[in-house]
């Protein structure tokens, strides 16, 4: 990381301002060589300096230059940011001059990667940076901010410290058995300590499952047999004509998706193909996809016709959804009611009429009600916010569960110590205390250029 990197940090296109970011030991020298104004190598740190970017004698743009000297910067290196006028041609020309004078084009996420490798942030902080860029709801923003502040990382660090203290006590017993003033670590002493650690870890995992839903959205599938109004309901929820609506059965043959935020919670709606027995090969594939989507969903919205008795297809779909969090929508409420609620057997029922707005608000309120206790009213946003972090926490918990089983089977303490250390390392991977080069390269490659 001895070279100097540069990239455009703002979105390309027409705008008032574009920012070119440069980081590395030669960043100030490089920009100073193409700047007409104060000598940037002599200005104070964290100052903004007015002048011009020049190519030999030609003025390229009027700019403001931010100079931030090491170590109090995002990457802990010298950083210069060129604030130029927006527009593709001007921005690209300024970047071209920076690269021509000694910088190289940064890889995606390389600024944040340097911040991590230089100890400025940990992996949870780094992933929070990307979460903030991609955030689509206010509550997801709050989760990302907690991670960026270090609150989430501190929870993991405290847990690792507890495990480390336990490992140290075990090590003393193993390496210095002759010591008489140390507590002998027996299985009876270790058991409650492991149980306490697991209890705390389980709380983190359970809360983080909710956090995952907040950050990635509630995966909501709309299912039902053909022509019951699924696509119409989706369009009303999204307030746009996302799905094709006709009176012809089987119009929706593949997955149609859309997103909407309800009281700060992102819902990712998926309108599926109508589920019914069919000989049509294309429609059959759509039906199979719909059934799979039910298994993967956080919430199922099952649409039935209010003005018809339940069909065999309706009953089959009800059976598919019986173990899922489900809302049954009785559509076409403006028509005579013929459905038998005793056959539906669902506590969450709303009536809709997609000819007008009636019922759509009721459906939204029911969704909020179902997720209110553990999501919408949550005030603690200290979560592991993505699948990588949660998966590692679960791996650590499984290892500690195996340690508990080993204790119950009177396994030797020195054997248990190995597993306890692996659990400690797994938690370290969450925040980047332990990591592989492949993981780091893969993780930061998903970042946008210039971040």
Tab-separated table of C-alpha atoms in Angstrom:
chain	number	residue	atom	x	y	z
A	1	UNK	CA	0.000	0.000	0.000
A	2	UNK	CA	2.923	2.361	-0.697
A	3	UNK	CA	1.388	3.691	-3.900
A	4	UNK	CA	-1.100	6.540	-4.257
A	5	UNK	CA	-4.616	5.782	-5.462
A	6	UNK	CA	-7.298	7.989	-6.996
A	7	UNK	CA	-10.919	7.649	-8.079
A	8	UNK	CA	-14.092	9.626	-8.661
A	9	UNK	CA	-16.124	9.450	-5.438
A	10	UNK	CA	-19.346	10.970	-6.741
A	11	UNK	CA	-21.793	9.510	-9.242
A	12	UNK	CA	-20.921	10.236	-12.865
A	13	UNK	CA	-23.311	12.548	-14.644
A	14	UNK	CA	-24.344	16.175	-14.772
A	15	UNK	CA	-24.286	17.813	-11.345
A	16	UNK	CA	-23.084	20.845	-9.451
A	17	UNK	CA	-19.973	19.176	-8.009
A	18	UNK	CA	-17.827	16.112	-8.594
A	19	UNK	CA	-15.201	14.881	-6.142
A	20	UNK	CA	-11.974	13.132	-7.063
A	21	UNK	CA	-10.370	11.477	-4.036
A	22	UNK	CA	-6.643	10.757	-3.797
A	23	UNK	CA	-4.989	8.796	-0.969
A	24	UNK	CA	-1.372	7.877	-0.340
A	25	UNK	CA	1.983	9.330	0.620
A	26	UNK	CA	2.312	11.285	-2.658
A	27	UNK	CA	-1.273	12.512	-2.872
A	28	UNK	CA	-0.512	16.134	-1.856
A	29	UNK	CA	2.552	16.291	-4.120
A	30	UNK	CA	0.642	14.922	-7.112
A	31	UNK	CA	-2.282	17.326	-6.797
A	32	UNK	CA	0.047	20.262	-6.081
A	33	UNK	CA	1.772	19.601	-9.429
A	34	UNK	CA	-1.460	20.318	-11.327
A	35	UNK	CA	-2.837	23.044	-9.035
A	36	UNK	CA	-2.579	26.812	-9.504
A	37	UNK	CA	-3.061	28.444	-6.124
A	38	UNK	CA	-1.452	28.014	-2.716
A	39	UNK	CA	1.394	25.555	-2.299
A	40	UNK	CA	-0.589	22.547	-1.024
A	41	UNK	CA	2.525	21.010	0.528
A	42	UNK	CA	2.691	23.939	2.943
A	43	UNK	CA	-0.958	24.484	3.852
A	44	UNK	CA	-2.409	23.359	7.183
A	45	UNK	CA	-4.131	20.003	7.430
A	46	UNK	CA	-7.914	19.812	7.071
A	47	UNK	CA	-8.153	23.025	5.066
A	48	UNK	CA	-10.012	23.896	1.862
A	49	UNK	CA	-8.024	25.791	-0.747
A	50	UNK	CA	-9.293	27.719	-3.774
A	51	UNK	CA	-7.583	27.649	-7.165
A	52	UNK	CA	-7.448	26.021	-10.589
A	53	UNK	CA	-6.542	22.619	-11.994
A	54	UNK	CA	-4.166	23.176	-14.876
A	55	UNK	CA	-2.640	21.069	-17.643
A	56	UNK	CA	0.633	22.880	-18.318
A	57	UNK	CA	-0.664	26.390	-19.106
A	58	UNK	CA	-4.284	25.410	-19.853
A	59	UNK	CA	-6.876	25.954	-17.111
A	60	UNK	CA	-9.041	22.825	-16.853
A	61	UNK	CA	-11.396	23.859	-14.048
A	62	UNK	CA	-11.952	26.149	-11.089
A	63	UNK	CA	-11.793	23.988	-7.952
A	64	UNK	CA	-11.711	23.722	-4.180
A	65	UNK	CA	-9.014	21.393	-2.800
A	66	UNK	CA	-9.436	19.701	0.590
A	67	UNK	CA	-6.108	18.697	2.150
A	68	UNK	CA	-6.149	16.175	5.002
A	69	UNK	CA	-2.835	14.980	6.344
A	70	UNK	CA	-2.025	11.646	7.970
A	71	UNK	CA	-2.945	10.131	10.370
A	72	UNK	CA	-6.295	11.814	11.067
A	73	UNK	CA	-7.969	10.770	7.825
A	74	UNK	CA	-10.298	7.997	6.678
A	75	UNK	CA	-7.455	5.839	5.365
A	76	UNK	CA	-4.912	7.215	7.917
A	77	UNK	CA	-2.871	8.293	4.837
A	78	UNK	CA	-2.597	11.759	3.315
A	79	UNK	CA	-5.851	12.420	1.472
A	80	UNK	CA	-6.685	15.123	-1.046
A	81	UNK	CA	-10.161	15.689	-2.434
A	82	UNK	CA	-10.628	17.802	-5.547
A	83	UNK	CA	-14.051	19.437	-5.686
A	84	UNK	CA	-14.563	20.325	-9.341
A	85	UNK	CA	-17.600	21.257	-11.397
A	86	UNK	CA	-19.884	18.335	-12.152
A	87	UNK	CA	-20.077	16.778	-15.576
A	88	UNK	CA	-18.439	13.769	-17.152
A	89	UNK	CA	-15.920	15.565	-19.389
A	90	UNK	CA	-14.526	17.874	-16.672
A	91	UNK	CA	-14.405	15.159	-14.012
A	92	UNK	CA	-12.702	12.646	-16.282
A	93	UNK	CA	-10.141	15.225	-17.408
A	94	UNK	CA	-9.189	16.089	-13.817
A	95	UNK	CA	-8.893	12.378	-12.938
A	96	UNK	CA	-6.796	11.800	-16.052
A	97	UNK	CA	-4.350	14.505	-14.929
A	98	UNK	CA	-4.073	13.004	-11.449
A	99	UNK	CA	-3.332	9.553	-12.894
A	100	UNK	CA	-0.880	10.945	-15.426
A	101	UNK	CA	1.089	12.613	-12.630
A	102	UNK	CA	1.719	9.521	-10.522
A	103	UNK	CA	-1.460	8.089	-8.997
A	104	UNK	CA	-3.114	4.863	-10.085
A	105	UNK	CA	-6.819	4.180	-10.423
A	106	UNK	CA	-8.214	2.740	-7.193
A	107	UNK	CA	-9.905	-0.645	-7.173
A	108	UNK	CA	-13.542	-0.859	-5.997
A	109	UNK	CA	-13.654	-0.264	-2.240
A	110	UNK	CA	-9.897	0.287	-1.986
A	111	UNK	CA	-10.156	3.439	0.144
A	112	UNK	CA	-12.248	1.574	2.712
A	113	UNK	CA	-9.967	-1.459	2.404
A	114	UNK	CA	-6.977	0.728	3.287
A	115	UNK	CA	-8.885	2.151	6.244
A	116	UNK	CA	-9.398	-1.423	7.472
A	117	UNK	CA	-5.855	-2.645	6.837
A	118	UNK	CA	-4.440	0.476	8.512
A	119	UNK	CA	-6.528	-0.179	11.623
A	120	UNK	CA	-8.826	2.816	11.191
A	121	UNK	CA	-11.987	0.665	11.072
A	122	UNK	CA	-12.917	-3.013	11.487
A	123	UNK	CA	-14.887	-5.226	9.103
A	124	UNK	CA	-18.246	-4.436	10.691
A	125	UNK	CA	-17.506	-0.712	10.280
A	126	UNK	CA	-16.435	-1.301	6.682
A	127	UNK	CA	-19.594	-3.189	5.765
A	128	UNK	CA	-21.634	-0.460	7.460
A	129	UNK	CA	-20.118	2.067	5.047
A	130	UNK	CA	-21.541	0.122	2.107
A	131	UNK	CA	-24.837	-0.369	3.932
A	132	UNK	CA	-25.167	3.402	4.363
A	133	UNK	CA	-24.591	3.912	0.648
A	134	UNK	CA	-27.242	1.349	-0.310
A	135	UNK	CA	-29.727	1.973	2.519
A	136	UNK	CA	-33.406	2.143	1.469
A	137	UNK	CA	-35.210	2.721	4.767
A	138	UNK	CA	-34.707	4.854	7.850
A	139	UNK	CA	-34.445	1.884	10.203
A	140	UNK	CA	-31.815	0.267	7.992
A	141	UNK	CA	-29.921	3.562	8.190
A	142	UNK	CA	-30.027	3.397	12.000
A	143	UNK	CA	-28.631	-0.164	11.967
A	144	UNK	CA	-25.800	0.935	9.663
A	145	UNK	CA	-24.993	3.956	11.852
A	146	UNK	CA	-24.754	1.764	14.978
A	147	UNK	CA	-22.334	-0.510	13.130
A	148	UNK	CA	-20.346	2.447	11.824
A	149	UNK	CA	-20.112	3.975	15.309
A	150	UNK	CA	-18.586	0.750	16.600
A	151	UNK	CA	-21.448	-0.180	18.930
A	152	UNK	CA	-21.953	-3.557	17.250
A	153	UNK	CA	-18.228	-4.265	17.142
A	154	UNK	CA	-17.915	-3.543	20.866
A	155	UNK	CA	-20.566	-6.164	21.640
A	156	UNK	CA	-18.515	-8.776	19.767
A	157	UNK	CA	-15.252	-7.593	21.334
A	158	UNK	CA	-16.691	-7.867	24.850
A	159	UNK	CA	-17.845	-11.405	24.115
A	160	UNK	CA	-14.424	-12.337	22.745
A	161	UNK	CA	-12.780	-10.849	25.838
A	162	UNK	CA	-14.929	-13.052	28.083
A	163	UNK	CA	-13.899	-16.118	26.065
A	164	UNK	CA	-10.255	-15.010	26.104
A	165	UNK	CA	-10.273	-14.751	29.905
A	166	UNK	CA	-11.690	-18.273	30.093
A	167	UNK	CA	-8.993	-19.540	27.709
A	168	UNK	CA	-6.293	-17.849	29.786
A	169	UNK	CA	-7.494	-19.577	32.959
A	170	UNK	CA	-7.508	-22.948	31.204
A	171	UNK	CA	-3.997	-22.315	29.797
A	172	UNK	CA	-2.622	-21.548	33.257
A	173	UNK	CA	-4.008	-24.862	34.566
A	174	UNK	CA	-2.529	-26.792	31.655
A	175	UNK	CA	0.896	-25.094	31.512
A	176	UNK	CA	1.440	-24.576	35.248
A	177	UNK	CA	-0.349	-27.399	37.080
A	178	UNK	CA	2.001	-27.011	40.057
A	179	UNK	CA	0.684	-23.522	40.851
A	180	UNK	CA	-1.341	-23.684	44.063
A	181	UNK	CA	-2.819	-20.187	44.094
A	182	UNK	CA	-4.801	-20.555	40.864
A	183	UNK	CA	-8.327	-21.897	40.576
A	184	UNK	CA	-8.414	-25.410	39.130
A	185	UNK	CA	-10.599	-25.193	36.014
A	186	UNK	CA	-12.894	-28.195	36.205
A	187	UNK	CA	-15.812	-29.010	33.915
A	188	UNK	CA	-18.168	-27.863	36.674
A	189	UNK	CA	-16.554	-24.418	36.625
A	190	UNK	CA	-16.372	-24.168	32.816
A	191	UNK	CA	-19.972	-25.313	32.211
A	192	UNK	CA	-21.773	-22.210	33.596
A	193	UNK	CA	-19.239	-19.905	31.908
A	194	UNK	CA	-19.880	-21.489	28.494
A	195	UNK	CA	-23.623	-21.411	29.172
A	196	UNK	CA	-23.455	-17.689	29.961
A	197	UNK	CA	-21.439	-16.960	26.808
A	198	UNK	CA	-23.879	-18.940	24.684
A	199	UNK	CA	-26.837	-17.136	26.223
A	200	UNK	CA	-25.355	-13.767	25.290
A	201	UNK	CA	-24.413	-14.973	21.813
A	202	UNK	CA	-27.903	-16.359	21.230
A	203	UNK	CA	-29.393	-12.976	22.128
A	204	UNK	CA	-27.155	-11.336	19.543
A	205	UNK	CA	-28.097	-13.892	16.870
A	206	UNK	CA	-31.836	-13.631	17.545
A	207	UNK	CA	-31.744	-9.832	17.465
A	208	UNK	CA	-29.619	-9.910	14.327
A	209	UNK	CA	-32.142	-12.027	12.447
A	210	UNK	CA	-34.499	-9.090	12.926
A	211	UNK	CA	-31.684	-6.753	11.966
A	212	UNK	CA	-31.188	-8.679	8.740
A	213	UNK	CA	-34.849	-8.155	7.869
A	214	UNK	CA	-34.541	-4.438	8.624
A	215	UNK	CA	-31.476	-4.024	6.423
A	216	UNK	CA	-32.408	-6.332	3.552
A	217	UNK	CA	-36.189	-5.960	3.783
A	218	UNK	CA	-39.076	-8.269	4.590
A	219	UNK	CA	-39.180	-10.793	1.776
A	220	UNK	CA	-42.899	-10.823	1.038
A	221	UNK	CA	-44.469	-13.159	-1.526
A	222	UNK	CA	-47.975	-12.711	-2.890
A	223	UNK	CA	-49.487	-16.094	-3.744
A	224	UNK	CA	-52.823	-17.507	-4.817
A	225	UNK	CA	-54.410	-19.305	-7.706
A	226	UNK	CA	-54.698	-17.504	-11.055
A	227	UNK	CA	-56.963	-14.483	-11.491
A	228	UNK	CA	-57.634	-13.719	-7.812
A	229	UNK	CA	-56.076	-10.232	-8.024
A	230	UNK	CA	-52.461	-10.780	-6.877
A	231	UNK	CA	-50.981	-8.476	-9.490
A	232	UNK	CA	-53.600	-5.793	-8.836
A	233	UNK	CA	-52.747	-5.860	-5.124
A	234	UNK	CA	-49.028	-5.589	-5.901
A	235	UNK	CA	-49.649	-2.599	-8.160
A	236	UNK	CA	-51.742	-0.881	-5.471
A	237	UNK	CA	-49.101	-1.505	-2.816
A	238	UNK	CA	-46.325	-0.134	-5.016
A	239	UNK	CA	-48.536	2.606	-6.459
A	240	UNK	CA	-47.374	1.740	-9.959
A	241	UNK	CA	-48.289	-0.621	-12.781
A	242	UNK	CA	-45.526	-3.118	-12.049
A	243	UNK	CA	-47.411	-6.272	-13.001
A	244	UNK	CA	-49.630	-6.974	-16.002
A	245	UNK	CA	-53.292	-7.232	-15.024
A	246	UNK	CA	-55.873	-9.006	-17.254
A	247	UNK	CA	-58.903	-11.228	-16.829
A	248	UNK	CA	-57.005	-14.093	-18.486
A	249	UNK	CA	-55.882	-16.814	-16.079
A	250	UNK	CA	-52.159	-17.474	-15.954
A	251	UNK	CA	-51.078	-13.982	-17.085
A	252	UNK	CA	-48.257	-13.882	-14.511
A	253	UNK	CA	-45.931	-16.723	-15.428
A	254	UNK	CA	-42.762	-15.595	-13.703
A	255	UNK	CA	-41.659	-13.604	-10.666
A	256	UNK	CA	-42.508	-9.881	-10.598
A	257	UNK	CA	-40.761	-7.840	-7.881
A	258	UNK	CA	-41.053	-4.409	-6.285
A	259	UNK	CA	-40.060	-2.559	-3.108
A	260	UNK	CA	-41.869	-0.184	-0.779
A	261	UNK	CA	-41.120	1.191	2.710
A	262	UNK	CA	-43.887	1.066	5.324
A	263	UNK	CA	-43.098	3.126	8.426
A	264	UNK	CA	-39.371	2.806	7.811
A	265	UNK	CA	-39.376	-0.951	7.151
A	266	UNK	CA	-38.477	-2.086	3.646
A	267	UNK	CA	-40.766	-4.694	2.103
A	268	UNK	CA	-39.570	-6.575	-0.944
A	269	UNK	CA	-42.757	-7.725	-2.666
A	270	UNK	CA	-42.745	-10.633	-5.054
A	271	UNK	CA	-45.814	-11.357	-7.184
A	272	UNK	CA	-45.720	-15.036	-8.124
A	273	UNK	CA	-47.356	-17.060	-10.852
A	274	UNK	CA	-50.813	-18.350	-9.962
A	275	UNK	CA	-50.596	-21.753	-8.287
A	276	UNK	CA	-52.780	-24.405	-9.877
A	277	UNK	CA	-52.507	-27.762	-11.620
A	278	UNK	CA	-51.544	-27.101	-15.221
A	279	UNK	CA	-50.224	-28.942	-18.284
A	280	UNK	CA	-48.685	-25.780	-19.752
A	281	UNK	CA	-44.899	-26.282	-19.494
A	282	UNK	CA	-44.058	-22.591	-19.104
A	283	UNK	CA	-46.800	-21.956	-16.535
A	284	UNK	CA	-45.782	-25.111	-14.651
A	285	UNK	CA	-42.249	-23.736	-14.202
A	286	UNK	CA	-43.757	-20.529	-12.807
A	287	UNK	CA	-45.901	-22.520	-10.371
A	288	UNK	CA	-42.859	-24.457	-9.144
A	289	UNK	CA	-40.995	-21.167	-8.592
A	290	UNK	CA	-43.962	-19.813	-6.632
A	291	UNK	CA	-43.950	-22.782	-4.259
A	292	UNK	CA	-40.200	-22.389	-3.676
A	293	UNK	CA	-40.653	-18.670	-2.972
A	294	UNK	CA	-43.114	-19.522	-0.173
A	295	UNK	CA	-40.426	-21.549	1.590
A	296	UNK	CA	-37.916	-18.666	1.372
A	297	UNK	CA	-40.316	-15.866	2.383
A	298	UNK	CA	-40.428	-13.893	5.643
A	299	UNK	CA	-44.096	-13.085	4.990
A	300	UNK	CA	-46.709	-14.683	2.745
A	301	UNK	CA	-49.727	-12.766	1.465
A	302	UNK	CA	-52.263	-15.337	0.302
A	303	UNK	CA	-54.995	-13.914	-1.923
A	304	UNK	CA	-58.385	-15.622	-2.096
A	305	UNK	CA	-61.597	-14.623	-3.846
A	306	UNK	CA	-64.120	-13.369	-1.317
A	307	UNK	CA	-67.010	-14.165	-3.703
A	308	UNK	CA	-66.098	-17.837	-4.284
A	309	UNK	CA	-65.976	-20.978	-2.197
A	310	UNK	CA	-62.500	-22.395	-1.612
A	311	UNK	CA	-61.279	-24.545	-4.476
A	312	UNK	CA	-58.937	-27.514	-4.222
A	313	UNK	CA	-56.128	-25.238	-5.471
A	314	UNK	CA	-56.906	-22.726	-2.688
A	315	UNK	CA	-56.759	-25.483	-0.076
A	316	UNK	CA	-53.442	-26.746	-1.475
A	317	UNK	CA	-51.921	-23.269	-1.230
A	318	UNK	CA	-53.240	-22.871	2.324
A	319	UNK	CA	-51.457	-26.092	3.192
A	320	UNK	CA	-48.188	-24.765	1.685
A	321	UNK	CA	-48.391	-21.661	3.911
A	322	UNK	CA	-49.538	-23.205	7.204
A	323	UNK	CA	-46.106	-22.933	8.867
A	324	UNK	CA	-45.319	-19.450	7.535
A	325	UNK	CA	-46.161	-15.968	8.821
A	326	UNK	CA	-49.199	-15.408	6.609
A	327	UNK	CA	-51.832	-12.788	5.886
A	328	UNK	CA	-54.924	-14.016	4.039
A	329	UNK	CA	-56.376	-11.354	1.757
A	330	UNK	CA	-60.026	-11.848	0.814
A	331	UNK	CA	-60.110	-9.879	-2.403
A	332	UNK	CA	-63.162	-8.521	-4.260
A	333	UNK	CA	-64.848	-7.524	-1.016
A	334	UNK	CA	-67.344	-5.475	-3.029
A	335	UNK	CA	-68.951	-8.732	-4.175
A	336	UNK	CA	-71.122	-11.158	-2.225
A	337	UNK	CA	-69.151	-13.121	0.382
A	338	UNK	CA	-69.109	-16.863	-0.309
A	339	UNK	CA	-65.822	-18.007	1.244
A	340	UNK	CA	-66.070	-20.087	4.428
A	341	UNK	CA	-63.694	-18.592	7.034
A	342	UNK	CA	-63.674	-21.832	9.026
A	343	UNK	CA	-61.871	-23.433	6.113
A	344	UNK	CA	-59.304	-20.638	5.942
A	345	UNK	CA	-58.025	-21.088	9.531
A	346	UNK	CA	-55.847	-17.993	9.683
A	347	UNK	CA	-55.763	-15.319	12.391
A	348	UNK	CA	-54.615	-12.601	10.013
A	349	UNK	CA	-57.387	-11.802	7.527
A	350	UNK	CA	-57.999	-8.558	5.658
A	351	UNK	CA	-60.541	-7.624	3.001
A	352	UNK	CA	-59.508	-5.762	-0.135
A	353	UNK	CA	-61.102	-4.354	-3.225
A	354	UNK	CA	-58.604	-3.424	-5.907
A	355	UNK	CA	-61.198	-1.547	-7.947
A	356	UNK	CA	-60.539	1.313	-5.510
A	357	UNK	CA	-58.158	1.807	-2.551
A	358	UNK	CA	-60.358	0.006	0.002
A	359	UNK	CA	-58.433	-2.567	1.998
A	360	UNK	CA	-54.893	-1.740	0.854
A	361	UNK	CA	-54.347	0.461	3.904
A	362	UNK	CA	-55.748	-2.339	6.081
A	363	UNK	CA	-53.246	-4.727	4.532
A	364	UNK	CA	-50.382	-2.337	5.296
A	365	UNK	CA	-51.578	-1.974	8.906
A	366	UNK	CA	-51.733	-5.756	9.281
A	367	UNK	CA	-48.158	-6.070	7.997
A	368	UNK	CA	-47.015	-3.457	10.526
A	369	UNK	CA	-48.915	-5.262	13.268
A	370	UNK	CA	-47.253	-8.605	12.503
A	371	UNK	CA	-43.733	-7.141	12.633
A	372	UNK	CA	-44.403	-4.485	15.263
A	373	UNK	CA	-43.131	-6.258	18.374
A	374	UNK	CA	-39.758	-7.368	17.081
A	375	UNK	CA	-39.065	-4.892	14.305
A	376	UNK	CA	-40.993	-1.693	13.858
A	377	UNK	CA	-41.014	-0.567	17.480
A	378	UNK	CA	-37.431	-1.628	18.138
A	379	UNK	CA	-35.235	1.047	19.661
A	380	UNK	CA	-32.033	-1.032	19.823
A	381	UNK	CA	-30.310	-1.129	16.452
A	382	UNK	CA	-27.184	-2.986	17.608
A	383	UNK	CA	-27.328	-5.882	15.155
A	384	UNK	CA	-25.081	-8.003	13.022
A	385	UNK	CA	-26.444	-6.693	9.766
A	386	UNK	CA	-25.612	-9.221	7.067
A	387	UNK	CA	-25.470	-12.920	6.274
A	388	UNK	CA	-21.670	-13.162	6.649
A	389	UNK	CA	-21.700	-11.786	10.183
A	390	UNK	CA	-24.723	-13.811	11.316
A	391	UNK	CA	-23.326	-17.010	9.803
A	392	UNK	CA	-20.054	-16.636	11.731
A	393	UNK	CA	-21.945	-15.971	14.976
A	394	UNK	CA	-24.000	-19.129	14.401
A	395	UNK	CA	-20.834	-21.141	13.717
A	396	UNK	CA	-19.344	-19.917	16.993
A	397	UNK	CA	-22.539	-20.805	18.843
A	398	UNK	CA	-22.561	-24.317	17.355
A	399	UNK	CA	-18.956	-24.869	18.411
A	400	UNK	CA	-19.748	-23.741	21.967
A	401	UNK	CA	-22.764	-26.050	22.002
A	402	UNK	CA	-20.404	-28.902	21.131
A	403	UNK	CA	-18.197	-27.772	24.036
A	404	UNK	CA	-21.204	-28.090	26.361
A	405	UNK	CA	-21.812	-31.613	25.067
A	406	UNK	CA	-18.139	-32.399	25.629
A	407	UNK	CA	-18.367	-31.161	29.213
A	408	UNK	CA	-21.388	-33.376	29.816
A	409	UNK	CA	-19.388	-36.324	28.453
A	410	UNK	CA	-16.378	-35.478	30.668
A	411	UNK	CA	-14.045	-34.700	27.762
A	412	UNK	CA	-10.585	-33.561	28.862
A	413	UNK	CA	-10.299	-29.789	29.369
A	414	UNK	CA	-7.321	-29.444	27.038
A	415	UNK	CA	-9.472	-30.910	24.230
A	416	UNK	CA	-12.309	-28.515	25.006
A	417	UNK	CA	-9.875	-25.616	24.929
A	418	UNK	CA	-9.226	-26.185	21.225
A	419	UNK	CA	-12.909	-25.769	20.371
A	420	UNK	CA	-13.287	-22.743	22.628
A	421	UNK	CA	-10.386	-21.094	20.801
A	422	UNK	CA	-11.972	-21.825	17.406
A	423	UNK	CA	-15.204	-20.157	18.589
A	424	UNK	CA	-13.143	-17.136	19.705
A	425	UNK	CA	-11.527	-16.992	16.244
A	426	UNK	CA	-14.915	-17.214	14.485
A	427	UNK	CA	-16.115	-14.175	16.394
A	428	UNK	CA	-12.845	-12.484	15.452
A	429	UNK	CA	-13.675	-13.008	11.773
A	430	UNK	CA	-16.832	-10.921	12.221
A	431	UNK	CA	-14.867	-7.788	13.086
A	432	UNK	CA	-11.744	-8.706	11.125
A	433	UNK	CA	-9.427	-9.547	14.013
A	434	UNK	CA	-8.769	-12.767	12.098
A	435	UNK	CA	-9.268	-12.935	8.333
A	436	UNK	CA	-7.990	-14.370	5.057
A	437	UNK	CA	-6.710	-12.317	2.132
A	438	UNK	CA	-9.340	-13.956	-0.107
A	439	UNK	CA	-12.148	-12.792	2.192
A	440	UNK	CA	-10.869	-9.208	2.261
A	441	UNK	CA	-10.439	-9.053	-1.528
A	442	UNK	CA	-13.898	-10.494	-2.120
A	443	UNK	CA	-15.624	-8.278	0.442
A	444	UNK	CA	-14.182	-4.973	-0.750
A	445	UNK	CA	-14.632	-5.834	-4.424
A	446	UNK	CA	-18.375	-5.368	-3.846
A	447	UNK	CA	-17.877	-1.701	-2.910
A	448	UNK	CA	-18.380	1.105	-5.381
A	449	UNK	CA	-15.393	2.766	-7.018
A	450	UNK	CA	-14.126	5.745	-5.021
A	451	UNK	CA	-15.263	4.445	-1.610
